[in-house]
Amino acid sequence: MKQHSKTVHILYISSFFLMLTAIGLVSAPKVPLYVSQAGGSLVKGEVASEFESLYDEGLPIRSFGMSLWAAVQYSLFKEGKSGVIIGNDDWLFSKEEFFAPEKPAYNLTRNLDTISAVAKFLEQQGVALAIAYVPAKVTIYKDKTARQVPSLFMQSLYDDGLEYLASRSPHVIDLTEPLSQLAQDSLAFFRTDTHWTPAGASLAAKHIAQHVENLELDLPQKEYRTQTLKSESFHGDLTRFLPLSPWFASLMPKPDQLETHATRLFSDDETQDNFDLFGDENVPVVLVGTSYSANPDWNFEGALKQALGCDVMNVAVEGKGPLDPMLSYLQSEDFSEAPPKLIVWEIPVRYLPTTSPAAYMNNGRLNVTQEG
């Protein structure tokens, strides 16, 4: 093992110097042109400073050099830029699923307390809450992670969070089992993306609907139908940590296949618009969450409409985590003037140890304080 580590270290250094040599050879003919453009005093260092600025802004070899080093890292060492973990068979994983951020225990406690406070607040308001607890991609696809193993903290995170939430809210829906079963025959998560597939989102929606049946909410029933629009290739969000294009695009992992869907309200009257236009009717279900819910490509909102058989208002937001959108919605006029019968709150486990806004109760109002 020690000898293997030493060999890899030597290869890493050798590759780096070979790359520098290649860049130097390609750059050399362009240096006089950039120096002449720079002008200034050589003695005072003005030429060097301006040359560096010109190099950063416009020298094509800079882009080539970055791509070349990315190609070396990816091809020889199965590494990408910080943020991605390279697995087997073109599988990519977010580093967030393997390593905890700073102050993970503190953040975890604060975030779980916030979720608990929200659950208590909604109970007081007479609004049912179903928490869709989404496992990490690495939990579903352990066999695709090569030799990389999540830290002990991250390994225990899902069960710790589930135990805490279940003790404070009876309607926490563990999605690990259905997504794991789906992964045996199909894709629950994309290979090159952090998110679930439309198939994963659809199965999660059906599992949530089965749980909601036990709540006996008497939701107004309507019939929704989903159709496949098209299938297309795409490189997932994790490929941005592999800056191989355009020079070494052929080394990129093979793209994922995305089937896009549309879910519409079904009507026997073909003259009516099939979309959800209910006028002033209150929407009985609200979906809150992250990009797993907000991004229409996964069609989680549509899958929920079809599985629940009722209209769903989607207030999920991309890039804000699960807590911020919920706290914003609960303080909005939409909630105060027309609270729903049910809120489905999609919470990916990997957000729990991250820095997030925190809420507390004060005279019946939900207040938000921002982390410093």
Coordinates of C-alpha atoms in Angstrom, one line a residue:
M1 CA 0.0 0.0 0.0
K2 CA 2.9 2.4 0.9
Q3 CA 4.7 1.5 -2.3
H4 CA 1.5 2.1 -4.3
S5 CA 1.0 5.5 -2.7
K6 CA 4.7 6.4 -3.5
T7 CA 4.2 5.4 -7.2
V8 CA 1.1 7.5 -7.5
H9 CA 2.9 10.4 -6.0
I10 CA 5.7 10.1 -8.5
L11 CA 3.3 9.8 -11.4
Y12 CA 1.5 12.9 -10.2
I13 CA 4.7 15.0 -10.1
S14 CA 5.9 13.6 -13.4
S15 CA 2.6 14.3 -15.1
F16 CA 2.6 17.9 -13.8
F17 CA 6.0 18.7 -15.1
L18 CA 5.3 17.1 -18.5
M19 CA 2.2 19.3 -18.7
L20 CA 4.2 22.4 -17.8
T21 CA 6.7 21.5 -20.5
A22 CA 3.9 21.1 -23.1
I23 CA 2.3 24.4 -22.2
G24 CA 5.7 26.1 -22.3
L25 CA 6.4 24.8 -25.8
V26 CA 3.1 25.9 -27.1
S27 CA 3.2 29.3 -25.4
A28 CA 6.7 30.2 -26.4
P29 CA 6.0 31.5 -30.0
K30 CA 3.2 33.8 -28.6
V31 CA 5.3 35.4 -25.9
P32 CA 6.9 38.2 -28.0
L33 CA 3.5 39.2 -29.3
Y34 CA 2.1 39.5 -25.7
V35 CA 5.2 41.3 -24.5
S36 CA 4.9 43.9 -27.3
Q37 CA 1.2 44.4 -26.4
A38 CA 2.0 44.8 -22.8
G39 CA 4.5 47.7 -23.2
G40 CA 5.7 49.4 -20.0
S41 CA 9.0 49.2 -18.2
L42 CA 10.8 45.9 -18.0
V43 CA 13.0 47.2 -15.1
K44 CA 10.0 48.3 -13.0
G45 CA 8.2 45.0 -13.6
E46 CA 5.4 46.7 -15.6
V47 CA 5.9 44.3 -18.5
A48 CA 5.6 41.3 -16.2
S49 CA 2.5 42.6 -14.6
E50 CA 0.8 43.5 -17.8
F51 CA 1.9 40.3 -19.5
E52 CA 0.4 38.3 -16.7
S53 CA -2.9 40.2 -17.1
L54 CA -3.0 39.6 -20.8
Y55 CA -2.2 35.9 -20.3
D56 CA -5.0 35.5 -17.8
E57 CA -7.5 37.3 -20.1
G58 CA -6.7 36.0 -23.5
L59 CA -3.9 33.5 -24.0
P60 CA -5.7 30.4 -25.4
I61 CA -3.0 28.1 -23.9
R62 CA -4.3 28.9 -20.4
S63 CA -7.6 27.2 -21.3
F64 CA -5.6 24.3 -22.9
G65 CA -3.4 24.0 -19.8
M66 CA -6.4 23.8 -17.4
S67 CA -8.0 21.2 -19.6
L68 CA -4.8 19.2 -20.0
W69 CA -4.3 19.0 -16.3
A70 CA -7.9 18.0 -15.8
A71 CA -7.4 15.3 -18.4
V72 CA -4.3 14.0 -16.6
Q73 CA -6.1 14.0 -13.2
Y74 CA -9.2 12.3 -14.6
S75 CA -7.5 9.7 -16.9
L76 CA -4.6 8.7 -14.7
F77 CA -5.7 9.4 -11.1
K78 CA -9.5 9.3 -11.4
E79 CA -9.8 12.8 -9.8
G80 CA -11.6 15.9 -10.7
K81 CA -11.8 19.4 -9.3
S82 CA -12.7 19.8 -5.6
G83 CA -16.3 19.0 -5.3
V84 CA -16.6 15.7 -7.2
I85 CA -15.8 12.1 -6.4
I86 CA -15.0 9.8 -9.4
G87 CA -16.6 6.4 -9.1
N88 CA -16.8 3.3 -11.3
D89 CA -18.3 3.1 -14.7
D90 CA -18.6 6.8 -15.3
W91 CA -20.4 7.4 -12.0
L92 CA -19.8 10.8 -10.4
F93 CA -20.7 11.8 -6.8
S94 CA -20.9 15.1 -4.9
K95 CA -18.1 15.5 -2.4
E96 CA -20.8 16.8 0.0
E97 CA -22.0 13.2 0.4
F98 CA -18.6 12.0 1.6
F99 CA -17.2 14.7 3.7
A100 CA -18.9 16.9 6.3
P101 CA -18.5 20.7 6.2
E102 CA -17.3 22.8 9.1
K103 CA -19.3 22.6 12.3
P104 CA -21.3 19.7 11.1
A105 CA -22.7 18.6 14.5
Y106 CA -23.7 22.2 15.4
N107 CA -25.4 22.7 12.0
L108 CA -27.1 19.3 12.1
T109 CA -28.6 20.1 15.6
R110 CA -29.7 23.6 14.5
N111 CA -31.3 22.4 11.3
L112 CA -33.1 19.5 12.9
D113 CA -34.4 21.8 15.6
T114 CA -35.7 24.1 12.8
I115 CA -37.5 21.2 11.1
S116 CA -39.0 20.2 14.5
A117 CA -40.1 23.8 15.1
V118 CA -41.8 23.9 11.7
A119 CA -43.6 20.6 12.3
K120 CA -44.9 21.9 15.6
F121 CA -46.0 25.2 14.1
L122 CA -47.9 23.4 11.3
E123 CA -49.6 21.1 13.8
Q124 CA -50.8 24.2 15.7
Q125 CA -52.1 25.6 12.4
G126 CA -54.0 22.4 11.6
V127 CA -51.8 21.7 8.5
A128 CA -50.6 18.2 7.8
L129 CA -46.9 17.8 7.1
A130 CA -45.3 14.9 5.2
I131 CA -41.5 15.0 5.2
A132 CA -40.0 13.3 2.1
Y133 CA -36.6 12.3 3.5
V134 CA -34.3 11.8 0.4
P135 CA -31.2 9.6 0.9
A136 CA -27.8 10.5 -0.6
K137 CA -27.0 9.1 -4.0
V138 CA -24.0 7.3 -2.5
T139 CA -26.4 5.4 -0.1
I140 CA -28.3 4.0 -3.1
Y141 CA -25.2 3.3 -5.2
K142 CA -22.5 2.2 -2.8
D143 CA -21.2 -0.3 -5.4
K144 CA -20.3 2.6 -7.8
T145 CA -18.0 4.6 -5.5
A146 CA -14.7 2.8 -6.3
R147 CA -12.5 2.9 -3.2
Q148 CA -13.9 6.1 -1.7
V149 CA -15.9 5.8 1.5
P150 CA -17.9 8.5 3.2
S151 CA -16.7 9.7 6.6
L152 CA -18.1 8.1 9.7
F153 CA -20.1 11.3 10.4
M154 CA -21.7 11.1 6.9
Q155 CA -22.3 7.4 7.2
S156 CA -24.4 7.8 10.3
L157 CA -26.0 11.0 9.2
Y158 CA -29.1 9.5 7.5
D159 CA -30.1 7.2 10.4
D160 CA -29.4 9.9 13.0
G161 CA -31.5 12.5 11.2
L162 CA -34.3 10.0 10.6
E163 CA -34.4 8.9 14.3
Y164 CA -34.5 12.5 15.4
L165 CA -37.2 13.6 13.0
A166 CA -39.4 10.5 13.5
S167 CA -39.4 11.2 17.3
R168 CA -40.8 14.6 16.7
S169 CA -42.9 14.3 13.6
P170 CA -44.8 11.1 12.9
H171 CA -45.0 11.7 9.2
V172 CA -41.4 11.3 8.1
I173 CA -41.2 9.2 4.9
D174 CA -38.0 7.2 4.4
L175 CA -37.4 7.0 0.7
T176 CA -34.3 4.7 0.9
E177 CA -36.0 1.4 0.4
P178 CA -38.1 2.3 -2.7
L179 CA -35.2 4.1 -4.4
S180 CA -32.9 1.2 -3.6
Q181 CA -35.4 -1.3 -5.1
L182 CA -35.7 0.9 -8.2
A183 CA -31.9 1.0 -8.6
Q184 CA -31.8 -2.8 -9.0
D185 CA -33.5 -2.6 -12.4
S186 CA -33.4 1.1 -13.4
L187 CA -31.8 4.4 -12.5
A188 CA -32.9 6.2 -9.3
F189 CA -30.3 8.9 -9.6
F190 CA -28.4 10.1 -12.7
R191 CA -24.8 8.9 -13.2
T192 CA -23.4 12.4 -13.8
D193 CA -25.8 14.5 -11.8
T194 CA -26.7 15.0 -8.1
H195 CA -30.4 14.6 -8.6
W196 CA -32.9 11.8 -8.9
T197 CA -34.2 10.7 -12.3
P198 CA -37.8 11.2 -13.3
A199 CA -38.3 7.5 -12.5
G200 CA -36.9 8.1 -9.1
A201 CA -39.1 11.1 -8.5
S202 CA -42.2 9.3 -9.7
L203 CA -41.6 6.3 -7.4
A204 CA -41.0 8.7 -4.5
A205 CA -44.3 10.4 -5.3
K206 CA -46.2 7.1 -5.2
H207 CA -44.6 6.2 -1.9
I208 CA -45.5 9.5 -0.4
A209 CA -49.1 9.2 -1.7
Q210 CA -49.4 5.8 0.0
H211 CA -48.4 7.4 3.3
V212 CA -50.7 10.3 2.8
E213 CA -53.7 8.0 2.4
N214 CA -53.3 7.2 6.1
L215 CA -53.8 10.8 7.0
E216 CA -57.4 10.8 5.8
L217 CA -57.3 14.4 4.6
D218 CA -60.2 14.2 2.1
L219 CA -58.2 15.9 -0.6
P220 CA -60.4 17.0 -3.6
Q221 CA -59.8 14.4 -6.3
K222 CA -58.9 15.1 -9.9
E223 CA -57.4 12.9 -12.5
Y224 CA -53.9 13.6 -13.9
R225 CA -52.0 11.9 -16.6
T226 CA -48.3 12.0 -17.5
Q227 CA -46.9 11.7 -21.0
T228 CA -43.3 11.4 -22.1
L229 CA -42.3 14.4 -24.3
K230 CA -38.8 13.5 -25.5
S231 CA -35.6 11.8 -24.6
E232 CA -32.3 13.6 -24.9
S233 CA -28.6 13.3 -23.8
F234 CA -27.3 15.6 -21.2
H235 CA -24.2 16.0 -19.0
G236 CA -25.2 16.4 -15.4
D237 CA -24.2 19.1 -12.9
L238 CA -21.3 17.1 -11.6
T239 CA -19.5 17.3 -14.9
R240 CA -18.7 21.0 -14.3
F241 CA -16.0 19.7 -12.0
L242 CA -14.3 18.1 -15.0
P243 CA -13.2 21.0 -17.2
L244 CA -12.2 18.8 -20.1
S245 CA -14.0 20.6 -22.9
P246 CA -13.3 21.6 -25.6
W247 CA -9.8 20.1 -25.9
F248 CA -10.4 16.8 -24.3
A249 CA -14.2 16.4 -24.5
S250 CA -13.8 12.8 -25.7
L251 CA -12.6 11.9 -22.3
M252 CA -15.9 13.1 -20.6
P253 CA -18.1 10.4 -19.0
K254 CA -20.8 9.3 -21.4
P255 CA -23.9 11.5 -21.1
D256 CA -27.0 10.5 -19.2
Q257 CA -30.3 10.1 -20.9
L258 CA -33.1 12.3 -19.7
E259 CA -36.8 11.6 -20.5
T260 CA -38.8 14.8 -20.1
H261 CA -42.5 14.5 -19.0
A262 CA -45.6 16.6 -18.8
T263 CA -48.4 16.0 -16.3
R264 CA -51.8 17.5 -17.2
L265 CA -55.2 17.5 -15.7
F266 CA -57.3 15.0 -17.7
S267 CA -60.7 16.1 -19.0
D268 CA -63.2 14.2 -21.2
D269 CA -64.0 17.6 -22.8
E270 CA -61.3 18.1 -25.4
T271 CA -62.3 21.7 -25.8
Q272 CA -61.1 22.5 -22.3
D273 CA -57.6 23.4 -21.5
N274 CA -56.1 20.4 -19.7
F275 CA -53.7 22.4 -17.6
D276 CA -54.4 23.2 -13.9
L277 CA -56.4 26.4 -14.1
F278 CA -58.8 26.3 -11.2
G279 CA -59.5 30.0 -10.8
D280 CA -60.0 30.9 -7.2
E281 CA -60.0 27.4 -5.8
N282 CA -57.6 26.9 -3.0
V283 CA -54.8 24.5 -3.8
P284 CA -54.9 21.6 -1.2
V285 CA -51.3 20.6 -1.3
V286 CA -48.1 22.6 -1.3
L287 CA -44.7 21.2 -2.3
V288 CA -41.7 22.7 -0.6
G289 CA -38.1 21.7 -1.2
T290 CA -34.9 22.0 -3.2
S291 CA -34.0 21.6 -6.9
Y292 CA -35.2 18.0 -6.6
S293 CA -38.7 19.5 -6.5
A294 CA -38.1 22.9 -8.3
N295 CA -36.5 21.6 -11.5
P296 CA -39.2 20.7 -14.0
D297 CA -36.9 18.2 -15.7
W298 CA -37.5 15.7 -12.9
N299 CA -41.3 16.2 -12.9
F300 CA -41.6 15.6 -9.2
E301 CA -44.4 18.1 -9.0
G302 CA -46.3 16.4 -11.8
A303 CA -45.7 12.9 -10.3
L304 CA -47.1 14.1 -7.0
K305 CA -50.2 15.5 -8.7
Q306 CA -50.8 12.2 -10.4
A307 CA -50.1 10.1 -7.3
L308 CA -52.2 12.2 -4.9
G309 CA -54.9 12.9 -7.5
C310 CA -55.1 16.6 -6.6
D311 CA -53.6 19.9 -7.5
V312 CA -50.2 20.8 -6.0
M313 CA -48.6 24.3 -5.7
N314 CA -44.9 24.1 -6.0
V315 CA -42.9 26.7 -4.0
A316 CA -39.6 24.8 -4.0
V317 CA -36.5 26.9 -4.9
E318 CA -33.2 25.8 -6.5
G319 CA -30.0 26.6 -4.7
K320 CA -31.5 27.5 -1.3
G321 CA -31.6 24.2 0.5
P322 CA -34.8 22.8 2.0
L323 CA -35.2 25.2 5.0
D324 CA -35.1 28.7 3.3
P325 CA -38.1 28.0 0.9
M326 CA -40.2 26.6 3.8
L327 CA -39.5 29.5 6.1
S328 CA -40.2 32.0 3.3
Y329 CA -43.5 30.2 2.4
L330 CA -44.7 30.1 6.0
Q331 CA -44.3 33.9 6.3
S332 CA -46.0 34.6 2.9
E333 CA -49.5 35.8 2.2
D334 CA -50.1 32.6 0.3
F335 CA -49.9 30.6 3.5
S336 CA -51.5 33.1 5.9
E337 CA -54.5 33.7 3.7
A338 CA -55.1 30.2 2.3
P339 CA -53.2 27.5 4.2
P340 CA -53.2 24.1 2.4
K341 CA -54.4 20.9 3.9
L342 CA -51.0 19.2 3.3
I343 CA -47.4 20.3 2.9
V344 CA -45.0 17.9 1.3
W345 CA -41.5 18.9 2.4
E346 CA -38.7 17.3 0.3
I347 CA -35.5 17.3 2.4
P348 CA -32.3 15.7 1.0
V349 CA -30.2 14.4 3.8
R350 CA -26.9 15.9 2.5
Y351 CA -28.2 19.4 3.4
L352 CA -28.6 18.7 7.1
P353 CA -25.0 19.4 8.2
T354 CA -24.7 22.5 6.2
T355 CA -25.1 26.1 7.3
S356 CA -28.8 27.2 7.0
P357 CA -31.2 29.8 8.3
A358 CA -32.7 28.9 11.7
A359 CA -36.2 29.4 12.9
Y360 CA -37.8 29.8 16.3
M361 CA -41.3 30.4 17.6
N362 CA -42.3 33.7 19.0
N363 CA -46.0 34.6 19.8
G364 CA -47.3 32.2 17.2
R365 CA -45.1 33.6 14.4
L366 CA -42.2 31.9 12.7
N367 CA -39.1 34.1 12.8
V368 CA -35.9 33.7 10.8
T369 CA -32.4 34.5 11.8
Q370 CA -29.5 34.3 9.4
E371 CA -26.3 32.5 10.2
G372 CA -23.2 34.7 10.3

